[in-house]
C-alpha atoms as one frame of an Amber mdcrd trajectory, in Angstrom:
protein
 -64.001   2.742  12.944 -63.861  -1.547  12.226 -64.033  -3.244  15.067 -61.622
  -5.262  16.634 -61.632  -8.591  16.545 -60.171 -11.585  19.516 -57.958 -12.815
  17.379 -56.309  -9.625  16.297 -56.452  -8.005  19.939 -54.175 -11.243  21.213
 -51.856 -10.428  18.445 -51.314  -7.188  19.621 -50.704  -8.457  23.055 -48.361
 -11.592  21.545 -46.585  -8.583  19.595 -45.366  -6.871  22.918 -44.393 -10.554
  24.529 -42.457 -11.747  21.337 -40.677  -9.028  19.434 -40.423 -11.589  16.164
 -44.473 -11.176  15.852 -44.323  -7.107  15.468 -40.928  -7.402  12.971 -43.100
  -9.823  10.996 -46.535  -7.968  11.300 -44.741  -4.875  10.201 -43.806  -6.842
   6.434 -47.511  -6.927   5.786 -48.271  -3.272   4.099 -45.251  -2.226   2.533
 -45.286  -6.601   0.833 -48.483  -5.676  -0.236 -47.477  -2.350  -1.771 -44.646
  -3.925  -3.407 -47.000  -6.442  -5.210 -49.667  -4.009  -5.715 -47.168  -2.054
  -8.068 -45.773  -5.743  -9.421 -49.328  -6.315 -10.762 -49.936  -3.339 -12.726
 -46.792  -3.861 -14.519 -47.489  -7.564 -14.924 -51.008  -6.946 -16.409 -49.823
  -4.488 -18.552 -46.704  -6.401 -19.939 -48.237  -8.950 -22.200 -45.920 -11.572
 -20.924 -47.631 -15.115 -19.610 -49.645 -14.393 -16.482 -49.162 -16.423 -13.188
 -52.133 -15.737 -11.181 -51.233 -16.632  -7.267 -54.198 -17.299  -4.958 -53.715
 -17.204  -1.247 -53.012 -15.725   1.876 -49.693 -14.124   3.394 -47.641 -16.972
   2.832 -48.049 -16.478  -0.985 -47.037 -12.851  -0.184 -43.865 -13.840   1.282
 -44.787 -12.701   4.789 -41.521 -13.691   6.963 -38.814 -13.717   4.342 -36.056
 -11.335   4.654 -37.913  -9.459   1.451 -40.565  -9.669  -0.864 -38.427 -11.319
  -3.668 -37.708 -14.196  -0.540 -41.178 -15.926  -0.863 -41.541 -19.177  -2.563
 -43.550 -17.244  -5.592 -40.379 -15.044  -6.634 -37.746 -18.446  -6.002 -40.163
 -20.351  -8.345 -40.718 -17.894 -10.933 -36.831 -17.625 -10.724 -36.058 -21.527
 -11.007 -38.468 -21.769 -13.934 -36.405 -18.894 -15.491 -38.613 -16.400 -14.589
 -41.173 -17.184 -17.856 -43.951 -15.270 -15.926 -45.454 -12.104 -15.349 -46.625
 -12.668 -11.836 -50.026 -11.184 -10.519 -50.434 -11.867  -7.066 -53.710 -11.698
  -5.467 -52.862 -12.960  -2.389 -53.643 -11.144   0.823 -52.155 -12.028   4.418
 -55.032 -13.038   7.060 -56.944 -14.411   3.912 -59.000 -17.575   4.367 -60.492
 -19.595   1.684 -64.041 -17.938   1.429 -61.599 -14.622   1.434 -60.084 -15.899
  -1.828 -63.809 -16.799  -3.241 -64.834 -13.231  -2.274 -61.826 -10.826  -2.876
 -59.209 -12.474  -5.310 -61.128 -14.923  -7.619 -63.202 -12.218  -9.357 -60.356
 -11.129 -10.271 -59.066 -13.583 -11.828 -57.927 -12.606 -15.828 -59.320 -14.487
 -18.604 -57.249 -17.667 -19.700 -53.786 -16.662 -17.555 -51.352 -19.769 -18.521
 -50.916 -20.608 -14.588 -53.291 -19.833 -11.572 -51.585 -21.322  -7.927 -53.687
 -21.159  -4.761 -52.126 -22.026  -1.508 -54.342 -21.364   1.211 -56.268 -22.658
   4.748 -53.975 -22.380   7.519 -56.145 -19.354   8.274 -59.111 -21.540   8.309
 -57.274 -24.352  10.254 -56.705 -21.437  13.926 -59.707 -22.498  15.560 -62.293
 -25.100  15.685 -64.746 -22.673  14.851 -62.748 -21.311  11.836 -62.135 -25.292
  10.601 -66.673 -25.578  10.002 -67.443 -25.559   6.665 -63.763 -25.506   5.448
 -64.313 -28.988   3.106 -67.802 -27.085   1.136 -65.762 -24.221   0.811 -62.925
 -25.753  -0.743 -64.985 -27.682  -2.913 -66.196 -24.099  -4.059 -63.192 -22.969
  -4.697 -61.952 -26.187  -6.800 -65.394 -25.675  -8.927 -64.132 -22.201  -9.891
 -60.623 -22.611 -10.592 -59.775 -23.304 -14.116 -59.205 -26.897 -14.974 -55.735
 -27.758 -16.322 -54.149 -24.857 -15.131 -53.991 -24.666 -11.376 -51.915 -26.183
  -9.161 -53.428 -26.285  -5.304 -51.540 -27.027  -1.993 -52.698 -29.915   0.005
 -53.160 -28.433   3.763 -50.141 -30.347   6.210 -52.659 -30.555   9.293 -54.434
 -33.653  10.352 -57.669 -32.760  11.560 -60.748 -34.268   9.923 -60.877 -30.875
   7.860 -57.943 -30.959   6.515 -57.792 -34.404   5.405 -61.228 -33.662   3.628
 -60.107 -31.025   1.922 -56.956 -33.414   1.045 -59.372 -35.987  -0.346 -60.916
 -33.545  -2.733 -57.814 -32.033  -3.978 -56.656 -35.966  -4.380 -59.817 -36.250
  -6.805 -59.957 -33.101  -8.257 -55.391 -34.625  -9.179 -56.899 -37.704 -10.432
 -59.243 -36.275 -12.888 -56.779 -34.042 -14.190 -58.756 -31.197 -13.171 -55.634
 -29.824 -10.861 -52.230 -30.445 -10.262 -51.464 -31.241  -6.534 -48.395 -29.344
  -4.105 -48.620 -32.125  -1.237 -47.462 -30.091   1.726 -47.916 -33.177   3.808
 -46.029 -35.876   5.967 -42.081 -34.716   5.959 -42.761 -32.560   2.398 -41.837
 -29.357   3.964 -38.896 -30.583   6.094 -38.029 -29.668   9.507 -39.317 -26.619
  11.336 -36.284 -25.793  12.721 -34.762 -23.221  10.958 -37.326 -22.680   8.546
 -39.655 -20.682  10.390 -39.486 -16.622  10.947 -38.789 -14.758  14.150 -43.031
 -15.145  15.030 -42.643 -18.836  14.977 -45.444 -18.932  12.354 -44.650 -17.997
   8.545 -41.741 -19.775   6.785 -38.387 -17.943   6.738 -36.171 -17.911   3.747
 -35.414 -21.632   4.245 -38.785 -22.445   4.486 -39.835 -20.721   1.446 -37.218
 -22.525  -0.594 -38.878 -25.945   0.548 -42.165 -24.667  -0.599 -41.103 -23.123
  -3.988 -39.680 -26.872  -3.864 -42.682 -28.400  -3.786 -44.664 -26.420  -6.381
 -42.382 -26.651  -8.839 -42.842 -30.591  -9.926 -46.718 -29.854  -9.902 -46.195
 -26.330 -11.892 -44.021 -28.093 -14.504 -45.968 -31.251 -14.917 -49.170 -28.526
 -15.065 -47.202 -26.610 -18.079 -46.676 -29.735 -19.861 -49.513 -30.904 -19.844
 -50.964 -27.693 -21.476 -48.110 -28.201 -24.113 -49.176 -31.167 -24.999 -53.078
 -30.500 -25.400
């Protein structure tokens, strides 16, 4: 039986004290099963592939259902041109994207999005080496077809990651979905009942943040 971590035990206690935490956590397995089924259909569809990498926010945890997350919302805004291969996982950190998600990236996807880092920001020990890990992630993404979100936190590690993203964006390797400052809008009314994940309102905001960079990425590819 796998060893329980201190953070997982703390979440168990918190779920008792704050019922909303338990309700949101209960979405993890059904959402993962839903995406796994959708992924099989996406790979067999022959349609242009959008590969979504990241953590529970790319799974859509906190939304009313799996279609309420930012990925389905943005695909709808774009006219549903993509079959979505969602390789994200709840609880994922940057190293998990490197080790468990990128190795499954299909050859020449039309679009790749990355929204990860929130779980790396939770404690000082987790933040250690985050810029170096993110630099490795950027090196492994397909250039010219990737959109990567900045980190909204204001600590030194987040600022260092965002500087890497700005540089990669300036050189045309990626498009940047900027979640800094007021981009996400007010927290009030945009969080799920666990007070951590977005709700439908929050995911609509994230879809809006990604829409412009995704359209720019697709337009650049069409010109090239």
